[in-house]
PDB file of C-alpha atoms in Angstrom:
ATOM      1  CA  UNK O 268       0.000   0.000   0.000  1.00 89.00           C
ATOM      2  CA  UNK O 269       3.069   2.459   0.969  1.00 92.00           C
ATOM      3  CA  UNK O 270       4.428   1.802  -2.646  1.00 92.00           C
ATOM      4  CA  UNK O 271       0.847   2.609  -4.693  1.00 92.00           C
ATOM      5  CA  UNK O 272       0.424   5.470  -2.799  1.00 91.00           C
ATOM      6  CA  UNK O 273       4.203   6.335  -3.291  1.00 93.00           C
ATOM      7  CA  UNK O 274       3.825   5.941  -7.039  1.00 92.00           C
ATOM      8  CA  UNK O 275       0.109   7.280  -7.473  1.00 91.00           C
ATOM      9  CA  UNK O 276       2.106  10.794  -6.012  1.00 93.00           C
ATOM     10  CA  UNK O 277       4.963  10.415  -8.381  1.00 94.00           C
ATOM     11  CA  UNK O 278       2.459   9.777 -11.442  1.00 92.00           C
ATOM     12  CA  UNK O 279       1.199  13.261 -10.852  1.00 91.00           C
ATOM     13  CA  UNK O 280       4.130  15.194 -11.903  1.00 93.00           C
ATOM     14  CA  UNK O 281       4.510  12.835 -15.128  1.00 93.00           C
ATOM     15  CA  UNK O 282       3.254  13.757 -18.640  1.00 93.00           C
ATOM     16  CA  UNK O 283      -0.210  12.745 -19.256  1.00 92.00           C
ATOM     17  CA  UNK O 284       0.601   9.654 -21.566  1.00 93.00           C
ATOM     18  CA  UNK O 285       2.709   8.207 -18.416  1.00 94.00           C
ATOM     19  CA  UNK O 286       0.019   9.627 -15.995  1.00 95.00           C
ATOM     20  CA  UNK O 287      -2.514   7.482 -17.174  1.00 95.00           C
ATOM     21  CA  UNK O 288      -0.395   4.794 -17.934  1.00 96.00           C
ATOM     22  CA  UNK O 289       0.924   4.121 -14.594  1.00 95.00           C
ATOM     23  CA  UNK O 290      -2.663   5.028 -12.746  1.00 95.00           C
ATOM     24  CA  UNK O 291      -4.306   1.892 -15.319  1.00 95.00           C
ATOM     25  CA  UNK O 292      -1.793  -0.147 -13.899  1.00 95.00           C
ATOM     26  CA  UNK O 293      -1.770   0.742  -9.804  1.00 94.00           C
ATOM     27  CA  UNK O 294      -5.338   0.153 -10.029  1.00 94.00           C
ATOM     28  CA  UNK O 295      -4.857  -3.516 -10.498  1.00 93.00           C
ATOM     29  CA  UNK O 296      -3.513  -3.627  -7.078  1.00 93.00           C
ATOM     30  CA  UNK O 297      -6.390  -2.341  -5.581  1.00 92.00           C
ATOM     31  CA  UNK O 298      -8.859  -4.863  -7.713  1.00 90.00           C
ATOM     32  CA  UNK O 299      -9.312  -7.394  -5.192  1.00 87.00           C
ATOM     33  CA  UNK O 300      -9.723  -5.486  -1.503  1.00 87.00           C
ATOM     34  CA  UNK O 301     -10.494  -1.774  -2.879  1.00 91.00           C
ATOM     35  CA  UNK O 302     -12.600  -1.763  -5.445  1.00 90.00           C
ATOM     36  CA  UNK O 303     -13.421   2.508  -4.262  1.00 91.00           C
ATOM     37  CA  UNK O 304     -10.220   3.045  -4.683  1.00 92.00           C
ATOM     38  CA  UNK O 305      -9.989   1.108  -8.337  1.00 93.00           C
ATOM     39  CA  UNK O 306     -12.785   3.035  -9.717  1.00 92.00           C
ATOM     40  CA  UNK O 307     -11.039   6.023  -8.785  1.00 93.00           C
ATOM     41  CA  UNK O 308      -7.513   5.338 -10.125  1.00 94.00           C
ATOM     42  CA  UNK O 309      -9.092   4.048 -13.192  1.00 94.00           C
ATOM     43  CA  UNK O 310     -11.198   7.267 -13.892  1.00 94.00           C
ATOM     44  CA  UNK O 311      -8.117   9.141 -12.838  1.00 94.00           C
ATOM     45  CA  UNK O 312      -6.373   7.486 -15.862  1.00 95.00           C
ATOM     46  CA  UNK O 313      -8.979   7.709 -18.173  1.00 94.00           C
ATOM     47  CA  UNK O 314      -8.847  11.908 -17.503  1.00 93.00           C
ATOM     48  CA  UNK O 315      -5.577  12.025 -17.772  1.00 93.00           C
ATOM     49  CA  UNK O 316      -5.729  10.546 -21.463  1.00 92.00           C
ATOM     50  CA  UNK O 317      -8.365  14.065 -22.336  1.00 87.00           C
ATOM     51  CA  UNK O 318      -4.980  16.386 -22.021  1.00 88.00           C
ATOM     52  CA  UNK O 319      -3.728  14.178 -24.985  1.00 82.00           C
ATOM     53  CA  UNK O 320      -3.885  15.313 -28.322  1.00 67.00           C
ATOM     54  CA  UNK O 321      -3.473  13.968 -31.962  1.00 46.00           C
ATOM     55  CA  UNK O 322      -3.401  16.300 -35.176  1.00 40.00           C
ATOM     56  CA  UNK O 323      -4.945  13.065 -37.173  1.00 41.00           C
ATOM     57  CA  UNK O 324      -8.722  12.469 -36.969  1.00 46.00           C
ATOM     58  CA  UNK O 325      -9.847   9.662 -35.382  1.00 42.00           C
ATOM     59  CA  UNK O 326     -11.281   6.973 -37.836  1.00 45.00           C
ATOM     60  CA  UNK O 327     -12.674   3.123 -38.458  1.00 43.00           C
ATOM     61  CA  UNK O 328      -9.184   2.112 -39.628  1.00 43.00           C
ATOM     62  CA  UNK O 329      -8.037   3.186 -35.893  1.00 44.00           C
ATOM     63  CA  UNK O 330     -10.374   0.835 -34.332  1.00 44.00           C
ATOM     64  CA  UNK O 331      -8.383  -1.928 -36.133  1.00 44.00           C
ATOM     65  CA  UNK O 332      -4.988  -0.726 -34.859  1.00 44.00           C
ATOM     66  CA  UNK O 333      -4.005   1.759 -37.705  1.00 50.00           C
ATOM     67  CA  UNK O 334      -4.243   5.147 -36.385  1.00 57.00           C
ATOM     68  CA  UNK O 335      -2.259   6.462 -39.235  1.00 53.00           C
ATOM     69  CA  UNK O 336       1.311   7.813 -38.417  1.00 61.00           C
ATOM     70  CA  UNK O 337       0.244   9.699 -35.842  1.00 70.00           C
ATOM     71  CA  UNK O 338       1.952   8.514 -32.604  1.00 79.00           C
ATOM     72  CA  UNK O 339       0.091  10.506 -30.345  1.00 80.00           C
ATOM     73  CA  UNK O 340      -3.361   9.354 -31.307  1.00 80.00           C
ATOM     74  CA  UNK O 341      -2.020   5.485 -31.443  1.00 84.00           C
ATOM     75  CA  UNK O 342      -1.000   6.057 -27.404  1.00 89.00           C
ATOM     76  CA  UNK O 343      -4.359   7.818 -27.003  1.00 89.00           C
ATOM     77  CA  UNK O 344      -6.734   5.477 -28.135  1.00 87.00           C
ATOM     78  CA  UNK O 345      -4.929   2.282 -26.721  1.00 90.00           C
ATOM     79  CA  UNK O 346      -4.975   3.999 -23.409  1.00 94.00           C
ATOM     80  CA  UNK O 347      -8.278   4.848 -23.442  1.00 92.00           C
ATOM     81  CA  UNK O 348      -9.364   1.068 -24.726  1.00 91.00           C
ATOM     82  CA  UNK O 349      -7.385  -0.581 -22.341  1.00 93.00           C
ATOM     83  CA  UNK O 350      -8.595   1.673 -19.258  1.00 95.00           C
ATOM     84  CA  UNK O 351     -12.180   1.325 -20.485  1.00 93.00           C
ATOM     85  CA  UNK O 352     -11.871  -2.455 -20.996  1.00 92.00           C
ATOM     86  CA  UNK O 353     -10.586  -3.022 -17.175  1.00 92.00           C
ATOM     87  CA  UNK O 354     -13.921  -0.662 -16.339  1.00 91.00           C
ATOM     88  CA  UNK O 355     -16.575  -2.356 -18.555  1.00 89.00           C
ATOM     89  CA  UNK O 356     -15.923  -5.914 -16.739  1.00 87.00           C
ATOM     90  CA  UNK O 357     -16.761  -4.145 -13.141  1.00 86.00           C
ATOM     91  CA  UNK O 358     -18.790  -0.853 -14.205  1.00 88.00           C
ATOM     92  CA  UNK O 359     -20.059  -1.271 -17.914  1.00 89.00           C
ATOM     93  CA  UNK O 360     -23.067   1.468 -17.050  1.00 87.00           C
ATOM     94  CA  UNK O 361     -20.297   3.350 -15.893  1.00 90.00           C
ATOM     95  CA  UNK O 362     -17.621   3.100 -18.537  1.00 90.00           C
ATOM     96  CA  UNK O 363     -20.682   3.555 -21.608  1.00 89.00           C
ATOM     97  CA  UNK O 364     -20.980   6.845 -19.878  1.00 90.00           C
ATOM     98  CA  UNK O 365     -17.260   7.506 -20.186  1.00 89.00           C
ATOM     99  CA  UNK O 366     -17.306   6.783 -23.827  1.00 88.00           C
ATOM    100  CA  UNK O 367     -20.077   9.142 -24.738  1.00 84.00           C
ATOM    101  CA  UNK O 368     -17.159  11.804 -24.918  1.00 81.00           C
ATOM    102  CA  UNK O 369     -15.106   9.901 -27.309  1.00 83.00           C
ATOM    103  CA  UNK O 370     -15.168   9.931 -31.333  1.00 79.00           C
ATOM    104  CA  UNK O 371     -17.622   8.136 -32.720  1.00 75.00           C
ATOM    105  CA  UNK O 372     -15.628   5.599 -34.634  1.00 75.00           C
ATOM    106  CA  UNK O 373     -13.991   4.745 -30.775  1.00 80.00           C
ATOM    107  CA  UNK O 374     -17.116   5.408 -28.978  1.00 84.00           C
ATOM    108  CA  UNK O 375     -18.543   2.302 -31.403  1.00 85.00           C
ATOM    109  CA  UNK O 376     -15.780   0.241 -30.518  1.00 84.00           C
ATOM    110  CA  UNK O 377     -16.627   0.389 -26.443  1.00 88.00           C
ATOM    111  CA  UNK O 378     -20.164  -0.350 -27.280  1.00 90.00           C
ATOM    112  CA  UNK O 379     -20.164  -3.576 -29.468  1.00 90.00           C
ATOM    113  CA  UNK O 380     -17.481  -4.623 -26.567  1.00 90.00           C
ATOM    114  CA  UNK O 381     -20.200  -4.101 -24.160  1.00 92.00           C
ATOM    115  CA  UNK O 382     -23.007  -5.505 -26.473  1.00 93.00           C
ATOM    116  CA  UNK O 383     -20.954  -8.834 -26.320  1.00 91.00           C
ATOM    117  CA  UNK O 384     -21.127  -8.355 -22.095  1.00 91.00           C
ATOM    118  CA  UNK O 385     -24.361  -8.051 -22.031  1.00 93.00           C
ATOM    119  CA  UNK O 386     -24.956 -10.683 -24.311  1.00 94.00           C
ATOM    120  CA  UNK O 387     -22.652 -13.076 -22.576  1.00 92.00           C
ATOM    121  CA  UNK O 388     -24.332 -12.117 -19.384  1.00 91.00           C
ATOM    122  CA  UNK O 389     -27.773 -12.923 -20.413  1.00 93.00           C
ATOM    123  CA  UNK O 390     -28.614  -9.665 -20.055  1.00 93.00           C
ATOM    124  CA  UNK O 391     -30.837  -9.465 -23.265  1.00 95.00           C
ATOM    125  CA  UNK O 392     -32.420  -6.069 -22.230  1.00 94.00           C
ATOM    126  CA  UNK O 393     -29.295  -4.494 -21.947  1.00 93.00           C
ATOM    127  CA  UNK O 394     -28.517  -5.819 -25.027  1.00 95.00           C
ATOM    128  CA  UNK O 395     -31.214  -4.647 -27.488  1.00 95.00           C
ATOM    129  CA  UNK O 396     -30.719  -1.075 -25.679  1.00 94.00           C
ATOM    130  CA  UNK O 397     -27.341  -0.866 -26.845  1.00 93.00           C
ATOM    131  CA  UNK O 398     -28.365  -1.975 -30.088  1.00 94.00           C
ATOM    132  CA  UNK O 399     -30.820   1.217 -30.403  1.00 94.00           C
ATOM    133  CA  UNK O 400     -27.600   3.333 -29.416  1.00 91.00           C
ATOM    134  CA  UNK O 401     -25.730   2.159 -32.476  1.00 92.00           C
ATOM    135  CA  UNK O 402     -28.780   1.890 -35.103  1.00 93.00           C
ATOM    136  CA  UNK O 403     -27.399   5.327 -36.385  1.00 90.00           C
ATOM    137  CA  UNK O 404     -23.474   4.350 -36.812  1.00 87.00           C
ATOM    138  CA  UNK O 405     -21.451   3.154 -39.351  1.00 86.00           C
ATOM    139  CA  UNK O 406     -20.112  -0.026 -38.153  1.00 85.00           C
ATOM    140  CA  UNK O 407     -23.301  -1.764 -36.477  1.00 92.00           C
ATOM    141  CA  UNK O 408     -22.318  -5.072 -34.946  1.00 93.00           C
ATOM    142  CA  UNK O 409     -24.082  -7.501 -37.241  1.00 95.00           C
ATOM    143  CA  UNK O 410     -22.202 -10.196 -36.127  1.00 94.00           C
ATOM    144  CA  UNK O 411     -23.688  -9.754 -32.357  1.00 94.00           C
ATOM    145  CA  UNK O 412     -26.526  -8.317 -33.400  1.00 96.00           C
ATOM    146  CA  UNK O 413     -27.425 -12.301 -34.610  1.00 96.00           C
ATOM    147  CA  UNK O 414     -26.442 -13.752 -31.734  1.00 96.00           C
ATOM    148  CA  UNK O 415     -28.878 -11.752 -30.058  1.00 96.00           C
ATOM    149  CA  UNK O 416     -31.695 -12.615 -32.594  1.00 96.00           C
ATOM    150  CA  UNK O 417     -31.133 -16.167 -31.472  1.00 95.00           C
ATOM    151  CA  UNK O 418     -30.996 -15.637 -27.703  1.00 95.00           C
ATOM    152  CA  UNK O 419     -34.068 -14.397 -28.082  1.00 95.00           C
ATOM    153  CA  UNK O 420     -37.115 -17.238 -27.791  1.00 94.00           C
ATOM    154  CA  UNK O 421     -39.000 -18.199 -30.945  1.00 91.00           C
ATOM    155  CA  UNK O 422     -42.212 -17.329 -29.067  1.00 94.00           C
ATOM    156  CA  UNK O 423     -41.362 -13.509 -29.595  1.00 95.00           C
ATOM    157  CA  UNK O 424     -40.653 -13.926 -33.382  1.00 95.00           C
ATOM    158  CA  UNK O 425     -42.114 -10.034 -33.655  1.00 96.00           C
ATOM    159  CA  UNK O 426     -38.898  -8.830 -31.376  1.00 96.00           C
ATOM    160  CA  UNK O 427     -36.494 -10.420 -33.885  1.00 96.00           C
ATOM    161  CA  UNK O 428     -37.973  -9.837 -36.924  1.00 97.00           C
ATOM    162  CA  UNK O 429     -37.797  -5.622 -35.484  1.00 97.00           C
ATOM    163  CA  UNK O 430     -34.462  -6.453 -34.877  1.00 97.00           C
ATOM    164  CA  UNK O 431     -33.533  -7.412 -37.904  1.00 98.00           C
ATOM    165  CA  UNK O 432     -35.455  -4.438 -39.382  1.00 97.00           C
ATOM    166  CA  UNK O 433     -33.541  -2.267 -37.680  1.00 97.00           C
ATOM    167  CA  UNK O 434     -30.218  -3.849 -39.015  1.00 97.00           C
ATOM    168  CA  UNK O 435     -31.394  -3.733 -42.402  1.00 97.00           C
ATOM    169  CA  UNK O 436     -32.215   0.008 -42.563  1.00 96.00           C
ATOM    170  CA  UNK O 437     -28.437   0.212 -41.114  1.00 95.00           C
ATOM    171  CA  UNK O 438     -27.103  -1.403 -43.812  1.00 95.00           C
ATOM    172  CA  UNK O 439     -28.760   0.079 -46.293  1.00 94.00           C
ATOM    173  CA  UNK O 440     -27.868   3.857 -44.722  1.00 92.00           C
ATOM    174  CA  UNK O 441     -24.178   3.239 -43.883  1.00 88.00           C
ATOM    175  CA  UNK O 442     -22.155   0.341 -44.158  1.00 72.00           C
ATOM    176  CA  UNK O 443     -19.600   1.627 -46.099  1.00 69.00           C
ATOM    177  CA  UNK O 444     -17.304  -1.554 -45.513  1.00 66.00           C
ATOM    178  CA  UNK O 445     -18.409  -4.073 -47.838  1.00 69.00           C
ATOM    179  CA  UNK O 446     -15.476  -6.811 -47.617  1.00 75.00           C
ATOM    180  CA  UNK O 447     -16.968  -9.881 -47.502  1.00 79.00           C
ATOM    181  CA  UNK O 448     -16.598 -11.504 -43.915  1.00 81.00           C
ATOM    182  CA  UNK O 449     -18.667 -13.747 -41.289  1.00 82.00           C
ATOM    183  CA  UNK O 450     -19.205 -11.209 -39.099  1.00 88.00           C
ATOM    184  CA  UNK O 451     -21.140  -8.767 -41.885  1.00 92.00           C
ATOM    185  CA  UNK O 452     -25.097  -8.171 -42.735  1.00 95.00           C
ATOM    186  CA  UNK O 453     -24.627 -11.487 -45.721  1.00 94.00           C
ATOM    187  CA  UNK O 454     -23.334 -13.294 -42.436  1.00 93.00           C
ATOM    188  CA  UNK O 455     -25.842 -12.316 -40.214  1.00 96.00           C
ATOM    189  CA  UNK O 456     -28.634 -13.091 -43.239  1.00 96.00           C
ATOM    190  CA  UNK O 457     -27.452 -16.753 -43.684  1.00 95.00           C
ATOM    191  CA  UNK O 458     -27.720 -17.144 -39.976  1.00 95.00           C
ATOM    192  CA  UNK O 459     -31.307 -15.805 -39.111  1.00 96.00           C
ATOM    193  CA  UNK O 460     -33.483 -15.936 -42.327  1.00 96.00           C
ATOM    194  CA  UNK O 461     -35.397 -18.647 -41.375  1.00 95.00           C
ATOM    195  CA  UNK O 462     -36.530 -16.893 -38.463  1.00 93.00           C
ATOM    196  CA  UNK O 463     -37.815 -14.240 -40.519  1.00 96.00           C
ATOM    197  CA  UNK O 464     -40.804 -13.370 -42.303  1.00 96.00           C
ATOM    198  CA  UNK O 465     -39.596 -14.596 -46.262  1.00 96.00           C
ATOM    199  CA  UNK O 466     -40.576 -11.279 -47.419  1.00 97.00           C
ATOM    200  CA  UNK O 467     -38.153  -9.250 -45.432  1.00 97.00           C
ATOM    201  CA  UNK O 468     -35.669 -11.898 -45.955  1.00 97.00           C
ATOM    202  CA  UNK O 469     -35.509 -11.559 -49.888  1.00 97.00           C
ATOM    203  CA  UNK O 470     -35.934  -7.629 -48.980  1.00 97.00           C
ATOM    204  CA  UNK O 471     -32.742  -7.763 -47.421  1.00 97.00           C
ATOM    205  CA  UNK O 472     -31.508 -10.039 -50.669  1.00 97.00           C
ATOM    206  CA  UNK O 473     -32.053  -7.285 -52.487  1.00 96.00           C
ATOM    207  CA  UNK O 474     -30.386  -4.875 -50.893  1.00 95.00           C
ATOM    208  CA  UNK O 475     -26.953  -6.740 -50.480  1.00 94.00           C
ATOM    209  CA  UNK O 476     -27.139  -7.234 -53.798  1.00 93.00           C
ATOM    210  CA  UNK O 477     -27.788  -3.905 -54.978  1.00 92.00           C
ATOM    211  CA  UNK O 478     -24.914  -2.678 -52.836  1.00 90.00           C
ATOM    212  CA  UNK O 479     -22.750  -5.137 -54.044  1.00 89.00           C
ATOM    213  CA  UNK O 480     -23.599  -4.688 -57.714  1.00 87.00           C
ATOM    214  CA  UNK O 481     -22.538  -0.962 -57.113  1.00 85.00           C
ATOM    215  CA  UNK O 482     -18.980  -1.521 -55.178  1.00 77.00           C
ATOM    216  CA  UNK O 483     -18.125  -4.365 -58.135  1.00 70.00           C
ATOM    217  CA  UNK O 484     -18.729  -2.080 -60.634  1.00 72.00           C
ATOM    218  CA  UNK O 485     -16.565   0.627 -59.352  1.00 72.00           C
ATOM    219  CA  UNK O 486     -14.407  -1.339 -57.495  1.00 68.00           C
ATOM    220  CA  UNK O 487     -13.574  -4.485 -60.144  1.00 68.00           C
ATOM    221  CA  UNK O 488     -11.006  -7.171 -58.197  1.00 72.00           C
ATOM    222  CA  UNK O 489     -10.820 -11.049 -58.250  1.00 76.00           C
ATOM    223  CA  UNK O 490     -11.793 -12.341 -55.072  1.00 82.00           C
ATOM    224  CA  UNK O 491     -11.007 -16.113 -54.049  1.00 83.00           C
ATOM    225  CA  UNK O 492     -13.403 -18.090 -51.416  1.00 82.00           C
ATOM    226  CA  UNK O 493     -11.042 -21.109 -49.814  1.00 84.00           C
ATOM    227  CA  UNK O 494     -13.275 -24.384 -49.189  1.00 83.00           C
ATOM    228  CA  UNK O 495     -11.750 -27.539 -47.184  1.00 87.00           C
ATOM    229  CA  UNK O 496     -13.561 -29.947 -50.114  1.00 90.00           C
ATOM    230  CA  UNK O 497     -13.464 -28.065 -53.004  1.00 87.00           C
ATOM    231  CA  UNK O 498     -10.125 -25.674 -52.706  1.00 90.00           C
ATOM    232  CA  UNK O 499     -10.695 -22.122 -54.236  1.00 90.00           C
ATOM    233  CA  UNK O 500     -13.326 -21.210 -55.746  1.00 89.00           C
ATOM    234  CA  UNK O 501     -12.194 -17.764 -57.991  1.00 90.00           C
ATOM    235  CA  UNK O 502     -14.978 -14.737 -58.548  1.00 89.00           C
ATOM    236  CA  UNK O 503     -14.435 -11.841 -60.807  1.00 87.00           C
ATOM    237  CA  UNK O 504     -16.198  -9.412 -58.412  1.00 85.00           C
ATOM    238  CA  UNK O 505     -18.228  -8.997 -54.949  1.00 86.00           C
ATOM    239  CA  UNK O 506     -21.521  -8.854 -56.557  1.00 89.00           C
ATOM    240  CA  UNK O 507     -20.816 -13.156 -57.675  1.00 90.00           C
ATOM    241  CA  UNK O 508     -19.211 -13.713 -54.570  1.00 89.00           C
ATOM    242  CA  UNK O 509     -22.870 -12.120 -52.865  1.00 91.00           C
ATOM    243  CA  UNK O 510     -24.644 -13.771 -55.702  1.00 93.00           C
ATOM    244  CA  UNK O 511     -22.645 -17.500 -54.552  1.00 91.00           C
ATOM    245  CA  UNK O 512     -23.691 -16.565 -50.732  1.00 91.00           C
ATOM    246  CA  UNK O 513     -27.338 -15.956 -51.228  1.00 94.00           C
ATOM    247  CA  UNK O 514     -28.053 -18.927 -53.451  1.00 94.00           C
ATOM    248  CA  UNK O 515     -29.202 -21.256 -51.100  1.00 92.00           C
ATOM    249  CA  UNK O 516     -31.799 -18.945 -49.778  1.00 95.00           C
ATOM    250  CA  UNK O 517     -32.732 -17.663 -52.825  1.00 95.00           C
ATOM    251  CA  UNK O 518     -33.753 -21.837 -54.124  1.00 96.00           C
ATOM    252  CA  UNK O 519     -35.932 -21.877 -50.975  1.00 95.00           C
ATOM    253  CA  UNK O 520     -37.622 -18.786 -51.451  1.00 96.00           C
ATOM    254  CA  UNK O 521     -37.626 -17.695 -54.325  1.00 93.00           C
ATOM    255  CA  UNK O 522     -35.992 -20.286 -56.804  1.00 89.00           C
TER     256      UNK O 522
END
């Protein structure tokens, strides 16, 4: 205890980065007897990291560990992550409310982290409220957003199919990442479709393909699917890759 408080004075006279560095980490020896004086330390750090600044603007490529070249923002935004991580696993309510003040392509980040919490928790409330926080961003969680869908009993087929809705209209407003990947809106299609009304689910057919159509024909690239039986299978654009994907549903519904 005489060390943390001996280092908690000497962190005050550091530069921010260090500040909040070294308050993150003598908060973990308060976790298991002082969980007061955690909290604190761990909001402490999380100021600290508001005196930093970063001449780059924040973006989606950030969130994936590129923050350009800007070394400032890279510290930044991992310190803030890593302080809000230790928080969300003790105080999630608390650490959403810390993120409110961040930029949105962060702020996004912290709440698909807590979406999985909730979701892991059981807490399926929780869960769809977060959901209605993000229905406006650009980089809705459609990967969690169907593991919620099927958390969620049959008996209240109305709450997923509005669910679904509501990631539909997202797609169709932002998602300006169309790389083809499990986690995506095709992904969370394949996954839930049969729990939807057919009508919405060749609705939302539609619209990948549309999108896709559009990003192949300004974007033209071979694209390679690996399979364990059948090795690759080679495409000439997204919109046949999208057009491969959607083929089974497309024989039951609609053939």
């Amino acid at each position: 205890l005489r060390m943390l408080g001996e280092v908690q004075i000497e962190a005050a006279a550091l530069q921010p980065d260090m500040r909040a560095y070294i308050e993150w980490q003598a908060s973990m020896g308060y976790l298991k007897f002082d969980l007061k004086k955690f909290n604190a330390l761990l909001e402490s750090a999380f100021t600290a990291t508001d005196e930093l600044s970063s001449t780059r603007r924040w973006t989606r490529l950030a969130i994936r560990g590129n923050c350009w070249t800007d070394e400032t923002c890279r510290v930044k935004h991992w310190l803030e992550d890593k302080i809000l991580e230790e928080m969300e696993k003790r105080s999630p309510d608390r650490a959403l409310e810390l993120s409110s003040g961040l930029e949105p392509g962060f702020q996004t980040a912290v709440e698909t982290r807590l979406l999985g919490y909730y979701l892991q928790q059981k807490h399926l409330g929780k869960a769809k409220e977060m959901l209605d926080r993000m229905a406006g961003d650009d980089g809705y969680p459609y990967g969690a957003t169907a593991d919620l869908m099927q958390a969620i009993p049959k008996s209240r087929a109305a709450e997923r199919t509005a669910i679904f809705s509501q990631a539909l209209a997202n797609y169709r407003q932002f998602n300006t990442d169309l790389m083809v990947e499990e986690g995506d809106f095709g992904g969370m299609l394949l996954r839930c479709w049969r729990d939807l009304p057919p009508e919405i689910a060749l609705d939302a057919v539609d619209a990948i393909l549309e999108k896709s159509k559009i990003d192949s024909d300004e974007n033209k690239q071979p694209l390679t699917i690996n399979t364990l039986h059948h090795g690759s299978i080679p495409f000439t654009s997204n919109y046949q890759v999208r057009t491969f994907e959607v083929l089974p549903l497309l024989r039951e519904l609609d053939s």
